[in-house]
Structure formats: structure tokens, C-alpha cells
Amino acid sequence: MTDATAAEPTDNQAMEQSRDLSGARDMIACEGVSKWYGDFQALDGITATIKEQEVVVVLGPSGSGKSTWIRCINRLEVHQEGRIVVDDVELTNDLRNIEQVRSEVGMVFQLFNLFPHLKVIDNVSLAPIWVRKKPRAEAEEQAMALLERVGIPEQAHKYPGQLSGGQQQRVAIARALAMEPRIMLFDEPTSALDPEMIKEVLDVMKVLAQSGMTMMVVTHEMGFAKEVADRIIFMEEGQIVEQGTPQHFFENPTEDRTKLFLSQIL
Amino acid sequence: MSEMSSGLGVPTIPAPPEEPHLPPRQWIRENLFSSLFNTVLTIVSSLVILAIVRGLLAFIFNPQRQWEATATNLRLLMTQAYPEEQYLRVWVCVAVILTLTAMSMAVWRAGSAVPLPGVGRRLLSGGVLLALMALLAPFGTRSTFIWLVIGIVVAAGGEALRRFADEERSLSTLALLAMALGGLVATLWVVPYGSHTFNLQRTPRVLAEPGTVAMSTKLPWTLMLVVAVAAYFVGTLVRDRLPTNPLRATLLVTWLLMPPILLYLVLRDPSFDMGHVFTTDIPIFAAYAVLGGALLSWLTRPSTGEAGRIVAALVLVAGFAMFATPMRMIVRLDMLLLAGFALSAPTFSGGPRARRRYTAGWLGVLGMMSWLITAINTPSTVDVPGGFFIGGISLTLMVAIFTIVISFPLGLALALARTSNMPIFRLLATWFIEFVRGVPLITILIFFSIMVPLFLPPGMHLGEVAAVVIGYSLFSSAYLAENVRGGLQSVTRGQHEAAEAVGMTTSQKTVFIVLPQALRVAIPPLVGHCIGVFKETSLLAIIGLFDVLYIARYVMSNQTEFMGSTKENILFVSLIYWIFAYQMSKASQRLEQRTGLGER
């Protein structure tokens, strides 16, 4: 592990497109991670590291293991071989490690997974109150601030079912941020949204990326990948095929499979 | 709509425009005679319904029917042989229950507003129905005429309201209910129903006198109505002045505490041996209160962590170990209770306020349990010859309420255990559920009433009814667990993952995310189960308890005066059952509507 104090990029640097993160410390380190569902191998020896403040977009055809990989990182799925180290904590069967990692890693799901029986503000403040043991008043104040940040403070006292898809996904982002995570995982956050709602969610994610959050995003939004990603990882059949800056990836990819994929979607 | 949303604090959603009500003639044409087939169907089913109603009315108003049997035995049906000179206790209980009901109705804003034309529509159909009944019933000419006139007057009044009343003006359903009940109670003072009393002297004899009903009936019921209405208005005052959520929580806790308090303090009136209470019961309570309180206060500190879980597990082991050594039952039970609280402490840990609340909860539950155990083991001052001290509909309701209240947490625990990923819990819960579901209820009731006292350690007494309630609760909890399990399975995997992803522990996830959603889905089967529990209390008769059905079937129809009145009695008792079951079913519908608000 590199020294944590080695590189502390200022906000200014974080705003720039291609940042030099080579000195930053590793937030997520995967070594030879493999996973099987029965006989089917979903992940095949994934080795990759993600630096602090880095925004990584994972691309690939469906069934390539992107979601499985991202879900392994906060142990919603259990990997069978290899090591995953998140913020210096290795994910094993030890419950304490899992709880620690989960409270440091926020996750946003494809289908939002908001709690339908709770009002929006309670969706956001529930975990800070019971997991972080914050006083209720403080947690609700923070929840309001976060809803403000994602642009929907006026919906705080509605139920999720009364909101549009884009609003729900922004609540889900606020809910994840309420735990003050150091890493945010996005598992196809815009795939279940109508086209006109995708932008409002992506905008929130862009602002989040510019604020210096470490992010790992599985998505099919090429525009977002081009504009926001520090690095793009392309996966197929459970393996990392190619990775690099957006410029490298979209303009002169080296692998044939990447070229094929790009030709199909662009 | 606005009533409902304000109850949950949700911004009011504009109601969709109401569908216009069709005039009766048009409604009938569109719905009953729209096609040839529909017309034939309407005529045939009307004839069938007419025949059934006519048969029923002919049965009810047959001059041979001995309805005096019901009128004379109302008190027997209500409480069986509860002593006359202590009957005030029963009325206190009824008053307490009515007060709580009325206050809850006020605080939860029950009821809704019906526009006056709507009231008119209902009066119209009610009046037409009444007139029709008058024609069908085998009355003499004079009675037929009187009832026909009443029916027509009501219908005409309704029609007038429907046509001329302002759509904007409305009447609350609660006011209508109060008016109806008030009218009913008023007739007790005016209409000569006849005064039927059953003389329980050496030679039982019915004293039937013309005139209004006895003072011992009409006075208490009038007072009860006054109490209920007054309680409702107190409820509205309190509702407008106090914060909503604490008020509701207080009422709910009162509801939970009421059954044991009413039963064991008011109705049964234990004669406490104060010397024993001060030298044994209170010291045991104090020791547990202080030591347990300190332990829980430490366990709910967020910084306690792993050491707390080990200590809680040790308390559980100590609780079980106590059963191996001779000591007072209450000491062992208190220890098990403490273990339960200790094990769930980390879930509710938090700031000073959360910790104080948790410790207060412990003191409350401990105090309640200590008092209850002492009260159960203290002889009663109410002197009833033989059997249990209360029977009739009171016993039926009591067993039903206790069984439902006890089996609910038990069923939840079983359902959670059966779906948990800890194999031992899963296996035990599955075996228990499958075993209990494979055994008939009667077997369990007989087993618990006869066999359990034989297995109890010497010196410990468990009343027959208590034994039956325990058996019935175990039986009911197995079924309840399966209903809850259905609800648990309806909670999607995404909900589990979302809760896990924000770092909740398994128990936090269960309490805050999974159970609320599962229970909401499970409301219909759960209420169905509760209705079943209520009705199946009639099996108590088999083990010799005087429940309301047993009294109707065997006691009343064996009274020399009322030989062969079984049919009437059973019809009356089924009406009682229906009223209670129907209210439960209505409550379930309202609950579904309310909790369905936030659903997507």
C-alpha cells in the first residue's frame, strides 16, 4: 500500500479531465478474483486496483461479469478465489470486516431498491441513525442537505412510490451518501430509467465525481464514460480485456474484442 | 382521502372526480336488466333470495320460538356465573374497553364523512328493505301494517334527503353510529321488551314481567354509551393538544397492557398476601430491575461491541442453567427475559435517549411480568362455585385475545427462525411448525388441559384456562408463522441488498426493512387467521369450559323452562360471532388501505 498522504489533489486538479493519480493510494485492490455460479464462471481472475479519487467506468456486453464484480466489492456476492482489499480491509467471511467495508462503500442499484414503506427522508436518514448511531435531528438535517444536493428537497416527505424514476434514483444516491462513504459503486444506475430522466441522474453523478469521490460505475452511457471517467475497464466473459483512459479506449483501442464492441454500440 | 393522508402526515393528494351516482331506475336498468340473460339471472336469483329470507323470517317470528330463553339468559351468555354482588367489576371492564376504543377512534381519526344525499340513499334502501321484510314476515295484519308504514316513512325520508339535501353538507359516520346506538339504548327505557330474570335460588325459575327491561340492564348500558361518547370527545381534545406519535404509542401500550390488567386485577381480584409480596416478590423485582438495568444500559452503548454479545450469550446460558437447579420459577423466567433483552440490545444501541428508552422498556416489561406471575398464583376473592370464574362471551373473547396477543410474537419468531440461515434455528422451527400443524387443535387443547398440570414441578399451579391458552397459542403461532413467512418471501432480494449495502446488521435489516414490508403483505391472511382463532375458541366446550357456544347449546336448552330452545340460542350466538368477526374483517380492510398508501 502506498502512503496515504503522498498525494492529496486539490479540487482544482480533480476538475481536470486527465488527472495524475499515480501517487494516490489504492482504495480497492483485486487480485485474481474468480467466481462461479455452479459450473458457470462469472469472474475469471480479475486483477485491478482503483486509486483514491479515481473514477472508473466498467464497460462490457451483458453477461460479461461487470455487475458481479462490482457486487463482490461490498460482498453482496461472495468471491471464491483471489483477494479483494477495500481501504486496507480484506473481505473475508469475518462479519466485522464486511460491516466495516459496507459502511465505507455506498452502492446505487439499477432498480433503486428504495424502502417503499418509508418516506424519502427516512430512507436517507435510517442508516445514519441506526448504523452510525447519529442523533435523529442531526441525521435528518444531514438528509435534507443531501436531498438538496441531489436537487429534490421538496420530495422529502413523500413516499418513494410517489416519485419518478429519476427522482427515486437520486434519492438512492442521497441514501448512499448519507453514510459518508469513501467509495461509491454504481450498478447500471440509469438502465431502468426513461431517456429523459437519465440526464438528471448522470448530472448528479458528474458533480459527485468532481468533488473527489472514488467511484466505480457499471454503465452503458458512453457519453458519461467519455466525459467523466479517469479510466475505462472493458470486460468480457469474466475477464478484463483492456483498460485505459477514455481517449485511448474510444480512439485507438488495441484489442480486437474492444473494437468489435465499440463498432456495435457506436 | 384527506382524513387518511393527514393521519399519516402525507401531503394531501387531490381526489379524483367522483363518479356520478345514477338515479335508481337507470342503475337498475343498466346493472340488472341490461340483456336477456342478465334479466333471467336477476329474476331467478331474486326468487332464491326471497325464498331464503322468507324462510328465515318465518323461523324467527314463528310464535313457537322461545326467544325468552335468550332474553332471560343474556347475563349467562355474557359472563356465565360471575357473582351478582361483584358484577360492578364486569361493568368497569366494559367501560375501560369502550373508553379505550372511543379514544383510539378519536386519535386515529376513524370514520369518515358521508354527504347528506348519500345518507338519504342508504335510508331509502334501508326503508325499502324494511317494508319488504314486513311483507315477507309471517306477521299479523296489524304488525305488518305498522312495520310497512315505518319502512315507507324511512324510505320517503331518505328519498327526500337524496333529492333536496345539499351535496356539500355531510354527516360523520361516527355521529351516525352514535345516533343509532343512542336510539337502541333509548328503546331500552321506552319499549316494553319485558323484564326477564333468571332466579338462581334453590329452584331456578324464570321471572318474566311485562314492561321495560330490568334496571340492572338498561342503566349500565346507558352509562356505557355516555362513557364511550365522552371518551371520544376527550380523545379529540387530547388529539388536538398533544403530539401525535407519543400519544398513539401510549394508547397502543395501554391496549397491550389492558387484557392482563382487566383480567387479573379487576375481574379476578387476587387477594395479595402483602407480607409475601414485600419479602419476596418486590426484592426479586428490585434486584433484576437494578442489575438488569445497569447491564442493558452498558450493552446499548455503541462502544461496547463484541464483549457485549459475549455477555448477552452468557446471560442466556445462565437462564437455561437455572432450570437445572431448584429455585423460584419467577427468578428463572426473569433471567430468560433479561437474556432476550440483552441479545437484542446491540440492534437498538445509540445515544443516551435511545439507551434510556431501552432500559425503561426493560423495567416496564419486567414489572408487568413480575406482577402478572404473582397475580396468577394468588387466589381470587371472586367466589364462583366450581370451574373457571368467568365464562360465556367473556371467556371466548378472553381466550381469543390472549391467544392472538401471545401467538403473534411467537409466530414472528418462528417465521424468522424458519427463514434464517442458521441451520439449528431453521431446523427447530420447521420441526415445530410441521409437528403442530399435523396435530388437531382438539388434541392440543386436551393435552394441555389434562397433561400439562401433571408435568409441572410440584408447587406450581397453572389454571386450566391458562394451560389451554398456552396450548392454543403454540398451535396458533405455527399457522401464523407460515402466514408471516409468505410475507417475508414477498420482500424482494433488492430490499435485503439495499439494507445490507448501507451497513445494517441482520437484525436491523429485519426490524426496520423486512418485517414492516412483510407484515403489510401478510395483513389479509393474518386477519383471516385471527378470525379463525376467535371462532375456534368454541372448541373449549370439549374440555368442559363454559364458552358462549357451550352455554347456548347445552346449558340454556337444558333449563326446564326452555327445553328445546337450541335452535334459537344457536342462531343468536352465531349473530354474536358474526358481529365480532365482521368487525375484525372491516378493521383489516381499513388497515390495508392505510398501510397501502406508500406502496408503489
PDB file of C-alpha atoms in Angstrom, chain B residues 191-427:
ATOM      1  CA  VAL B 191     -90.172  -0.150  24.581  1.00  0.00           C
ATOM      2  CA  PRO B 192     -91.726  -2.918  26.707  1.00  0.00           C
ATOM      3  CA  TYR B 193     -89.319  -5.699  25.775  1.00  0.00           C
ATOM      4  CA  GLY B 194     -90.304  -7.395  29.034  1.00  0.00           C
ATOM      5  CA  SER B 195     -88.150  -7.959  32.055  1.00  0.00           C
ATOM      6  CA  HIS B 196     -86.627 -11.408  32.075  1.00  0.00           C
ATOM      7  CA  THR B 197     -84.627 -12.539  35.039  1.00  0.00           C
ATOM      8  CA  PHE B 198     -83.412 -15.941  35.983  1.00  0.00           C
ATOM      9  CA  ASN B 199     -83.811 -16.659  39.605  1.00  0.00           C
ATOM     10  CA  LEU B 200     -80.783 -18.701  40.690  1.00  0.00           C
ATOM     11  CA  GLN B 201     -82.287 -19.702  44.049  1.00  0.00           C
ATOM     12  CA  ARG B 202     -82.698 -23.320  45.034  1.00  0.00           C
ATOM     13  CA  THR B 203     -85.409 -23.890  42.445  1.00  0.00           C
ATOM     14  CA  PRO B 204     -84.338 -21.981  39.314  1.00  0.00           C
ATOM     15  CA  ARG B 205     -87.259 -20.098  37.885  1.00  0.00           C
ATOM     16  CA  VAL B 206     -87.776 -17.561  35.170  1.00  0.00           C
ATOM     17  CA  LEU B 207     -89.344 -14.328  36.249  1.00  0.00           C
ATOM     18  CA  ALA B 208     -90.781 -12.713  33.165  1.00  0.00           C
ATOM     19  CA  GLU B 209     -92.668  -9.476  33.689  1.00  0.00           C
ATOM     20  CA  PRO B 210     -94.118  -7.072  31.160  1.00  0.00           C
ATOM     21  CA  GLY B 211     -92.640  -3.578  30.900  1.00  0.00           C
ATOM     22  CA  THR B 212     -89.191  -2.337  30.021  1.00  0.00           C
ATOM     23  CA  VAL B 213     -86.062  -4.348  30.757  1.00  0.00           C
ATOM     24  CA  ALA B 214     -84.647  -4.552  34.267  1.00  0.00           C
ATOM     25  CA  MET B 215     -82.801  -1.577  35.720  1.00  0.00           C
ATOM     26  CA  SER B 216     -79.666  -3.731  36.107  1.00  0.00           C
ATOM     27  CA  THR B 217     -79.508  -3.931  32.314  1.00  0.00           C
ATOM     28  CA  LYS B 218     -80.644  -0.589  30.998  1.00  0.00           C
ATOM     29  CA  LEU B 219     -78.822   1.617  33.492  1.00  0.00           C
ATOM     30  CA  PRO B 220     -75.307   0.167  32.910  1.00  0.00           C
ATOM     31  CA  TRP B 221     -75.697   0.156  29.135  1.00  0.00           C
ATOM     32  CA  THR B 222     -76.868   3.760  29.139  1.00  0.00           C
ATOM     33  CA  LEU B 223     -73.877   4.688  31.251  1.00  0.00           C
ATOM     34  CA  MET B 224     -71.604   2.743  28.888  1.00  0.00           C
ATOM     35  CA  LEU B 225     -72.864   4.756  25.919  1.00  0.00           C
ATOM     36  CA  VAL B 226     -72.326   8.017  27.822  1.00  0.00           C
ATOM     37  CA  VAL B 227     -68.832   6.889  28.790  1.00  0.00           C
ATOM     38  CA  ALA B 228     -67.979   5.989  25.189  1.00  0.00           C
ATOM     39  CA  VAL B 229     -69.222   9.286  23.760  1.00  0.00           C
ATOM     40  CA  ALA B 230     -67.482  11.266  26.491  1.00  0.00           C
ATOM     41  CA  ALA B 231     -64.261   9.322  25.900  1.00  0.00           C
ATOM     42  CA  TYR B 232     -64.465  10.145  22.212  1.00  0.00           C
ATOM     43  CA  PHE B 233     -64.669  13.859  22.924  1.00  0.00           C
ATOM     44  CA  VAL B 234     -61.837  13.641  25.457  1.00  0.00           C
ATOM     45  CA  GLY B 235     -59.910  11.823  22.732  1.00  0.00           C
ATOM     46  CA  THR B 236     -60.455  14.646  20.242  1.00  0.00           C
ATOM     47  CA  LEU B 237     -59.346  17.220  22.833  1.00  0.00           C
ATOM     48  CA  VAL B 238     -56.206  15.282  23.659  1.00  0.00           C
ATOM     49  CA  ARG B 239     -55.518  14.665  19.959  1.00  0.00           C
ATOM     50  CA  ASP B 240     -55.512  18.361  19.180  1.00  0.00           C
ATOM     51  CA  ARG B 241     -53.286  19.306  22.094  1.00  0.00           C
ATOM     52  CA  LEU B 242     -50.663  16.578  22.376  1.00  0.00           C
ATOM     53  CA  PRO B 243     -48.061  15.420  19.831  1.00  0.00           C
ATOM     54  CA  THR B 244     -49.492  12.600  17.715  1.00  0.00           C
ATOM     55  CA  ASN B 245     -46.883   9.879  17.767  1.00  0.00           C
ATOM     56  CA  PRO B 246     -46.239   9.659  21.541  1.00  0.00           C
ATOM     57  CA  LEU B 247     -49.996   9.736  22.086  1.00  0.00           C
ATOM     58  CA  ARG B 248     -50.559   6.855  19.707  1.00  0.00           C
ATOM     59  CA  ALA B 249     -47.700   4.890  21.227  1.00  0.00           C
ATOM     60  CA  THR B 250     -49.182   5.401  24.707  1.00  0.00           C
ATOM     61  CA  LEU B 251     -52.576   4.175  23.534  1.00  0.00           C
ATOM     62  CA  LEU B 252     -51.073   1.119  21.864  1.00  0.00           C
ATOM     63  CA  VAL B 253     -49.151   0.196  25.004  1.00  0.00           C
ATOM     64  CA  THR B 254     -52.321   0.663  27.043  1.00  0.00           C
ATOM     65  CA  TRP B 255     -54.160  -1.676  24.684  1.00  0.00           C
ATOM     66  CA  LEU B 256     -51.448  -4.274  25.138  1.00  0.00           C
ATOM     67  CA  LEU B 257     -51.468  -3.964  28.924  1.00  0.00           C
ATOM     68  CA  MET B 258     -55.239  -3.934  29.238  1.00  0.00           C
ATOM     69  CA  PRO B 259     -56.088  -7.653  28.867  1.00  0.00           C
ATOM     70  CA  PRO B 260     -53.926  -8.865  31.766  1.00  0.00           C
ATOM     71  CA  ILE B 261     -54.811  -5.900  33.976  1.00  0.00           C
ATOM     72  CA  LEU B 262     -58.539  -6.234  33.415  1.00  0.00           C
ATOM     73  CA  LEU B 263     -58.465  -9.959  33.853  1.00  0.00           C
ATOM     74  CA  TYR B 264     -56.123 -10.341  36.785  1.00  0.00           C
ATOM     75  CA  LEU B 265     -56.712  -7.112  38.669  1.00  0.00           C
ATOM     76  CA  VAL B 266     -60.314  -6.183  38.001  1.00  0.00           C
ATOM     77  CA  LEU B 267     -62.184  -9.361  37.155  1.00  0.00           C
ATOM     78  CA  ARG B 268     -60.282 -11.893  39.192  1.00  0.00           C
ATOM     79  CA  ASP B 269     -59.336  -9.581  42.054  1.00  0.00           C
ATOM     80  CA  PRO B 270     -56.413 -11.503  43.563  1.00  0.00           C
ATOM     81  CA  SER B 271     -56.119 -11.246  47.330  1.00  0.00           C
ATOM     82  CA  PHE B 272     -52.408 -10.452  47.521  1.00  0.00           C
ATOM     83  CA  ASP B 273     -50.501 -11.704  50.549  1.00  0.00           C
ATOM     84  CA  MET B 274     -48.737  -8.429  51.227  1.00  0.00           C
ATOM     85  CA  GLY B 275     -46.191  -9.938  53.606  1.00  0.00           C
ATOM     86  CA  HIS B 276     -45.068 -12.353  50.890  1.00  0.00           C
ATOM     87  CA  VAL B 277     -45.106  -9.624  48.285  1.00  0.00           C
ATOM     88  CA  PHE B 278     -42.831  -7.361  50.311  1.00  0.00           C
ATOM     89  CA  THR B 279     -40.405 -10.057  51.450  1.00  0.00           C
ATOM     90  CA  THR B 280     -40.056 -11.999  48.192  1.00  0.00           C
ATOM     91  CA  ASP B 281     -41.631 -10.546  45.086  1.00  0.00           C
ATOM     92  CA  ILE B 282     -40.523  -6.942  45.388  1.00  0.00           C
ATOM     93  CA  PRO B 283     -36.887  -7.766  46.306  1.00  0.00           C
ATOM     94  CA  ILE B 284     -36.607 -10.101  43.313  1.00  0.00           C
ATOM     95  CA  PHE B 285     -38.062  -7.430  41.056  1.00  0.00           C
ATOM     96  CA  ALA B 286     -35.771  -4.744  42.501  1.00  0.00           C
ATOM     97  CA  ALA B 287     -32.663  -6.882  42.061  1.00  0.00           C
ATOM     98  CA  TYR B 288     -33.480  -7.592  38.425  1.00  0.00           C
ATOM     99  CA  ALA B 289     -34.505  -4.006  37.817  1.00  0.00           C
ATOM    100  CA  VAL B 290     -31.245  -2.535  39.122  1.00  0.00           C
ATOM    101  CA  LEU B 291     -28.757  -5.142  37.877  1.00  0.00           C
ATOM    102  CA  GLY B 292     -30.563  -5.767  34.588  1.00  0.00           C
ATOM    103  CA  GLY B 293     -30.991  -2.042  34.010  1.00  0.00           C
ATOM    104  CA  ALA B 294     -27.287  -1.423  34.561  1.00  0.00           C
ATOM    105  CA  LEU B 295     -26.357  -4.325  32.285  1.00  0.00           C
ATOM    106  CA  LEU B 296     -28.654  -3.163  29.492  1.00  0.00           C
ATOM    107  CA  SER B 297     -27.505   0.413  29.832  1.00  0.00           C
ATOM    108  CA  TRP B 298     -23.952  -0.845  29.249  1.00  0.00           C
ATOM    109  CA  LEU B 299     -24.955  -3.177  26.420  1.00  0.00           C
ATOM    110  CA  THR B 300     -26.751  -0.444  24.466  1.00  0.00           C
ATOM    111  CA  ARG B 301     -23.659   1.743  24.500  1.00  0.00           C
ATOM    112  CA  PRO B 302     -22.423   1.744  20.877  1.00  0.00           C
ATOM    113  CA  SER B 303     -18.817   1.370  22.055  1.00  0.00           C
ATOM    114  CA  THR B 304     -19.484  -1.910  23.906  1.00  0.00           C
ATOM    115  CA  GLY B 305     -19.132  -4.046  20.802  1.00  0.00           C
ATOM    116  CA  GLU B 306     -18.095  -7.670  20.889  1.00  0.00           C
ATOM    117  CA  ALA B 307     -17.779  -8.022  24.661  1.00  0.00           C
ATOM    118  CA  GLY B 308     -21.475  -7.194  24.953  1.00  0.00           C
ATOM    119  CA  ARG B 309     -22.509 -10.046  22.693  1.00  0.00           C
ATOM    120  CA  ILE B 310     -20.471 -12.499  24.738  1.00  0.00           C
ATOM    121  CA  VAL B 311     -22.034 -11.255  27.982  1.00  0.00           C
ATOM    122  CA  ALA B 312     -25.531 -11.483  26.482  1.00  0.00           C
ATOM    123  CA  ALA B 313     -24.876 -15.060  25.394  1.00  0.00           C
ATOM    124  CA  LEU B 314     -23.642 -15.855  28.908  1.00  0.00           C
ATOM    125  CA  VAL B 315     -26.876 -14.459  30.377  1.00  0.00           C
ATOM    126  CA  LEU B 316     -28.846 -16.787  28.108  1.00  0.00           C
ATOM    127  CA  VAL B 317     -26.762 -19.776  29.190  1.00  0.00           C
ATOM    128  CA  ALA B 318     -27.276 -18.768  32.839  1.00  0.00           C
ATOM    129  CA  GLY B 319     -31.025 -18.533  32.214  1.00  0.00           C
ATOM    130  CA  PHE B 320     -31.158 -22.104  30.931  1.00  0.00           C
ATOM    131  CA  ALA B 321     -28.786 -23.362  33.621  1.00  0.00           C
ATOM    132  CA  MET B 322     -31.164 -22.061  36.290  1.00  0.00           C
ATOM    133  CA  PHE B 323     -33.733 -24.652  35.263  1.00  0.00           C
ATOM    134  CA  ALA B 324     -31.341 -27.364  36.418  1.00  0.00           C
ATOM    135  CA  THR B 325     -31.210 -26.081  39.981  1.00  0.00           C
ATOM    136  CA  PRO B 326     -34.170 -25.714  42.332  1.00  0.00           C
ATOM    137  CA  MET B 327     -35.294 -22.120  42.706  1.00  0.00           C
ATOM    138  CA  ARG B 328     -38.337 -19.945  42.235  1.00  0.00           C
ATOM    139  CA  MET B 329     -39.833 -20.038  38.763  1.00  0.00           C
ATOM    140  CA  ILE B 330     -40.002 -16.272  38.602  1.00  0.00           C
ATOM    141  CA  VAL B 331     -36.223 -15.965  39.041  1.00  0.00           C
ATOM    142  CA  ARG B 332     -35.675 -18.252  36.052  1.00  0.00           C
ATOM    143  CA  LEU B 333     -38.252 -16.528  33.870  1.00  0.00           C
ATOM    144  CA  ASP B 334     -36.837 -13.103  34.700  1.00  0.00           C
ATOM    145  CA  MET B 335     -33.386 -14.338  33.711  1.00  0.00           C
ATOM    146  CA  LEU B 336     -34.649 -15.601  30.350  1.00  0.00           C
ATOM    147  CA  LEU B 337     -36.386 -12.295  29.761  1.00  0.00           C
ATOM    148  CA  LEU B 338     -33.185 -10.437  30.580  1.00  0.00           C
ATOM    149  CA  ALA B 339     -31.313 -12.668  28.126  1.00  0.00           C
ATOM    150  CA  GLY B 340     -33.793 -11.750  25.407  1.00  0.00           C
ATOM    151  CA  PHE B 341     -33.333  -8.069  26.077  1.00  0.00           C
ATOM    152  CA  ALA B 342     -29.552  -8.413  26.264  1.00  0.00           C
ATOM    153  CA  LEU B 343     -29.352 -10.269  22.964  1.00  0.00           C
ATOM    154  CA  SER B 344     -31.336  -7.629  21.097  1.00  0.00           C
ATOM    155  CA  ALA B 345     -29.555  -4.721  22.788  1.00  0.00           C
ATOM    156  CA  PRO B 346     -26.955  -4.074  20.031  1.00  0.00           C
ATOM    157  CA  THR B 347     -29.754  -3.560  17.482  1.00  0.00           C
ATOM    158  CA  PHE B 348     -31.183  -0.682  19.488  1.00  0.00           C
ATOM    159  CA  SER B 349     -27.952   0.817  20.785  1.00  0.00           C
ATOM    160  CA  GLY B 350     -27.430   4.503  20.338  1.00  0.00           C
ATOM    161  CA  GLY B 351     -27.340   7.839  22.124  1.00  0.00           C
ATOM    162  CA  PRO B 352     -28.400   8.487  25.722  1.00  0.00           C
ATOM    163  CA  ARG B 353     -32.046   8.828  24.731  1.00  0.00           C
ATOM    164  CA  ALA B 354     -32.185   5.510  22.884  1.00  0.00           C
ATOM    165  CA  ARG B 355     -30.445   3.824  25.839  1.00  0.00           C
ATOM    166  CA  ARG B 356     -32.791   5.334  28.407  1.00  0.00           C
ATOM    167  CA  ARG B 357     -35.777   4.243  26.349  1.00  0.00           C
ATOM    168  CA  TYR B 358     -34.488   0.691  26.038  1.00  0.00           C
ATOM    169  CA  THR B 359     -33.820   0.417  29.766  1.00  0.00           C
ATOM    170  CA  ALA B 360     -37.261   1.848  30.529  1.00  0.00           C
ATOM    171  CA  GLY B 361     -38.765  -0.781  28.228  1.00  0.00           C
ATOM    172  CA  TRP B 362     -36.972  -3.455  30.240  1.00  0.00           C
ATOM    173  CA  LEU B 363     -38.295  -2.074  33.536  1.00  0.00           C
ATOM    174  CA  GLY B 364     -41.830  -1.925  32.141  1.00  0.00           C
ATOM    175  CA  VAL B 365     -41.852  -5.469  30.766  1.00  0.00           C
ATOM    176  CA  LEU B 366     -40.151  -6.853  33.882  1.00  0.00           C
ATOM    177  CA  GLY B 367     -42.607  -5.105  36.194  1.00  0.00           C
ATOM    178  CA  MET B 368     -45.550  -6.315  34.164  1.00  0.00           C
ATOM    179  CA  MET B 369     -44.309  -9.894  34.121  1.00  0.00           C
ATOM    180  CA  SER B 370     -43.493  -9.949  37.851  1.00  0.00           C
ATOM    181  CA  TRP B 371     -46.896  -8.583  38.737  1.00  0.00           C
ATOM    182  CA  LEU B 372     -48.674 -10.942  36.387  1.00  0.00           C
ATOM    183  CA  ILE B 373     -46.920 -14.053  37.687  1.00  0.00           C
ATOM    184  CA  THR B 374     -47.676 -13.044  41.259  1.00  0.00           C
ATOM    185  CA  ALA B 375     -51.286 -12.274  40.423  1.00  0.00           C
ATOM    186  CA  ILE B 376     -51.833 -15.572  38.621  1.00  0.00           C
ATOM    187  CA  ASN B 377     -50.515 -17.509  41.596  1.00  0.00           C
ATOM    188  CA  THR B 378     -52.667 -15.613  44.102  1.00  0.00           C
ATOM    189  CA  PRO B 379     -56.129 -16.952  44.967  1.00  0.00           C
ATOM    190  CA  SER B 380     -59.079 -14.906  43.810  1.00  0.00           C
ATOM    191  CA  THR B 381     -61.630 -13.193  46.027  1.00  0.00           C
ATOM    192  CA  VAL B 382     -64.319 -13.761  43.442  1.00  0.00           C
ATOM    193  CA  ASP B 383     -66.216 -16.775  44.663  1.00  0.00           C
ATOM    194  CA  VAL B 384     -67.582 -18.904  41.859  1.00  0.00           C
ATOM    195  CA  PRO B 385     -68.688 -22.440  42.607  1.00  0.00           C
ATOM    196  CA  GLY B 386     -66.609 -24.849  40.542  1.00  0.00           C
ATOM    197  CA  GLY B 387     -64.821 -24.275  37.251  1.00  0.00           C
ATOM    198  CA  PHE B 388     -63.365 -21.057  35.982  1.00  0.00           C
ATOM    199  CA  PHE B 389     -64.590 -17.770  37.383  1.00  0.00           C
ATOM    200  CA  ILE B 390     -65.876 -16.430  34.115  1.00  0.00           C
ATOM    201  CA  GLY B 391     -67.500 -17.874  31.025  1.00  0.00           C
ATOM    202  CA  GLY B 392     -69.705 -17.015  28.109  1.00  0.00           C
ATOM    203  CA  ILE B 393     -68.701 -14.462  25.548  1.00  0.00           C
ATOM    204  CA  SER B 394     -66.202 -13.010  28.044  1.00  0.00           C
ATOM    205  CA  LEU B 395     -64.297 -16.287  28.155  1.00  0.00           C
ATOM    206  CA  THR B 396     -64.457 -16.609  24.376  1.00  0.00           C
ATOM    207  CA  LEU B 397     -63.082 -13.108  23.880  1.00  0.00           C
ATOM    208  CA  MET B 398     -60.510 -13.500  26.612  1.00  0.00           C
ATOM    209  CA  VAL B 399     -59.056 -16.732  25.261  1.00  0.00           C
ATOM    210  CA  ALA B 400     -59.102 -15.317  21.726  1.00  0.00           C
ATOM    211  CA  ILE B 401     -57.374 -12.061  22.680  1.00  0.00           C
ATOM    212  CA  PHE B 402     -54.730 -13.708  24.848  1.00  0.00           C
ATOM    213  CA  THR B 403     -54.041 -16.339  22.208  1.00  0.00           C
ATOM    214  CA  ILE B 404     -53.688 -13.770  19.440  1.00  0.00           C
ATOM    215  CA  VAL B 405     -51.507 -11.458  21.507  1.00  0.00           C
ATOM    216  CA  ILE B 406     -49.215 -14.267  22.690  1.00  0.00           C
ATOM    217  CA  SER B 407     -49.007 -16.142  19.412  1.00  0.00           C
ATOM    218  CA  PHE B 408     -48.157 -13.048  17.391  1.00  0.00           C
ATOM    219  CA  PRO B 409     -44.586 -12.517  18.637  1.00  0.00           C
ATOM    220  CA  LEU B 410     -44.157 -16.278  18.833  1.00  0.00           C
ATOM    221  CA  GLY B 411     -45.247 -16.708  15.219  1.00  0.00           C
ATOM    222  CA  LEU B 412     -42.975 -13.879  14.095  1.00  0.00           C
ATOM    223  CA  ALA B 413     -40.036 -15.509  15.844  1.00  0.00           C
ATOM    224  CA  LEU B 414     -40.847 -18.882  14.279  1.00  0.00           C
ATOM    225  CA  ALA B 415     -41.157 -17.394  10.805  1.00  0.00           C
ATOM    226  CA  LEU B 416     -37.851 -15.574  11.175  1.00  0.00           C
ATOM    227  CA  ALA B 417     -36.189 -18.698  12.532  1.00  0.00           C
ATOM    228  CA  ARG B 418     -37.523 -20.780   9.656  1.00  0.00           C
ATOM    229  CA  THR B 419     -36.175 -18.343   7.082  1.00  0.00           C
ATOM    230  CA  SER B 420     -32.916 -17.628   8.907  1.00  0.00           C
ATOM    231  CA  ASN B 421     -29.664 -19.002   7.577  1.00  0.00           C
ATOM    232  CA  MET B 422     -28.737 -20.553  10.912  1.00  0.00           C
ATOM    233  CA  PRO B 423     -29.410 -24.267  10.412  1.00  0.00           C
ATOM    234  CA  ILE B 424     -30.280 -25.099  14.035  1.00  0.00           C
ATOM    235  CA  PHE B 425     -32.952 -22.418  14.306  1.00  0.00           C
ATOM    236  CA  ARG B 426     -34.267 -23.325  10.891  1.00  0.00           C
ATOM    237  CA  LEU B 427     -34.489 -26.999  11.736  1.00  0.00           C
TER     238      LEU B 427
END
